[in-house]
Amino acid sequence: IAPLLSITAYLMDGVFVGATQPREMRNATFLALLAFWALAHAFSGSNNCLWAAYLLHLLVRAAALLIWYPRVELKAEKTLQDKFPALLAST
């Protein structure tokens, strides 16, 4: 189950690295850390709980990056309009 849950988080990491948006990546990771910490400490003591907390971490990070993804698209569109107006005028 971990590979299925993590693929979106790692895919979105690549998108945000390529778009040079480290602030959103940092914020998503911090939210995921809080979720991991809350679950791991609420039910501490078992290996299953640790795995559940890790899967929650991946899920929260992927969800946060997916929510912030439209802003990356808008920034890219604005950059294209500012730097290459002729390129967009032809479409």
Coordinates of C-alpha atoms in Angstrom, one line a residue:
I1 CA 0.0 0.0 0.0
A2 CA 2.9 2.4 0.7
P3 CA 4.0 2.6 -3.0
L4 CA 0.5 3.4 -4.1
L5 CA 0.1 6.2 -1.5
S6 CA 3.6 7.6 -2.0
I7 CA 3.6 7.9 -5.8
T8 CA 1.5 11.1 -5.8
A9 CA 3.6 12.7 -3.0
Y10 CA 6.9 12.0 -4.9
L11 CA 5.4 12.9 -8.3
M12 CA 4.2 16.3 -6.9
D13 CA 7.7 16.7 -5.3
G14 CA 9.2 16.5 -8.7
V15 CA 6.7 19.1 -10.1
F16 CA 7.4 21.5 -7.3
V17 CA 11.2 21.1 -7.6
G18 CA 11.0 21.7 -11.3
A19 CA 8.8 24.7 -10.8
T20 CA 11.2 26.0 -8.1
Q21 CA 8.6 26.3 -5.4
P22 CA 10.4 25.2 -2.3
R23 CA 8.1 27.2 0.1
E24 CA 5.1 25.1 -0.8
M25 CA 7.1 21.9 -0.4
R26 CA 8.3 23.0 3.0
N27 CA 4.8 23.8 4.2
A28 CA 3.4 20.5 2.9
T29 CA 6.2 18.6 4.6
F30 CA 5.6 20.5 7.9
L31 CA 1.8 19.7 7.8
A32 CA 2.7 16.1 7.1
L33 CA 5.1 16.1 10.0
L34 CA 2.4 17.4 12.3
A35 CA 0.0 14.6 11.2
F36 CA 2.7 12.0 11.6
W37 CA 3.7 13.2 15.0
A38 CA 0.1 13.4 16.2
L39 CA -0.7 9.9 15.2
A40 CA 2.6 8.4 16.2
H41 CA 2.3 9.8 19.7
A42 CA -1.4 9.3 20.2
F43 CA -1.0 5.5 19.7
S44 CA 2.7 5.0 20.4
G45 CA 4.1 1.6 21.1
S46 CA 3.3 -0.4 18.1
N47 CA 5.0 -1.0 14.8
N48 CA 1.6 -0.9 13.0
C49 CA 1.0 2.6 14.4
L50 CA 4.3 3.8 13.1
W51 CA 3.5 2.5 9.6
A52 CA 0.0 4.1 9.8
A53 CA 1.6 7.4 10.8
Y54 CA 4.0 7.2 7.9
L55 CA 1.2 6.5 5.4
L56 CA -0.7 9.4 6.8
H57 CA 2.4 11.6 6.4
L58 CA 2.5 10.6 2.7
L59 CA -1.2 11.2 2.2
V60 CA -1.2 14.6 3.9
R61 CA 1.9 15.7 1.9
A62 CA 0.4 14.6 -1.4
A63 CA -2.9 16.3 -0.6
A64 CA -1.3 19.6 0.4
L65 CA 0.8 19.6 -2.8
L66 CA -2.2 18.8 -4.9
I67 CA -4.2 21.6 -3.3
W68 CA -1.4 24.1 -4.0
Y69 CA -0.7 22.8 -7.5
P70 CA -3.1 25.3 -9.3
R71 CA -1.0 28.2 -8.0
V72 CA 2.0 26.7 -9.6
E73 CA 0.1 26.6 -12.9
L74 CA -0.9 30.2 -12.5
K75 CA 2.6 31.3 -11.7
A76 CA 3.9 29.4 -14.8
E77 CA 1.3 31.0 -17.0
K78 CA 2.1 34.5 -15.7
T79 CA 5.8 33.9 -16.3
L80 CA 5.2 32.8 -19.8
Q81 CA 3.0 35.9 -20.5
D82 CA 5.6 38.2 -19.1
K83 CA 8.6 36.7 -20.8
F84 CA 7.2 35.3 -24.0
P85 CA 4.1 37.3 -25.0
A86 CA 4.5 36.5 -28.7
L87 CA 4.5 32.8 -28.0
L88 CA 1.1 32.9 -26.3
A89 CA -0.4 35.3 -28.8
S90 CA 0.0 32.7 -31.6
T91 CA -2.2 30.2 -29.8

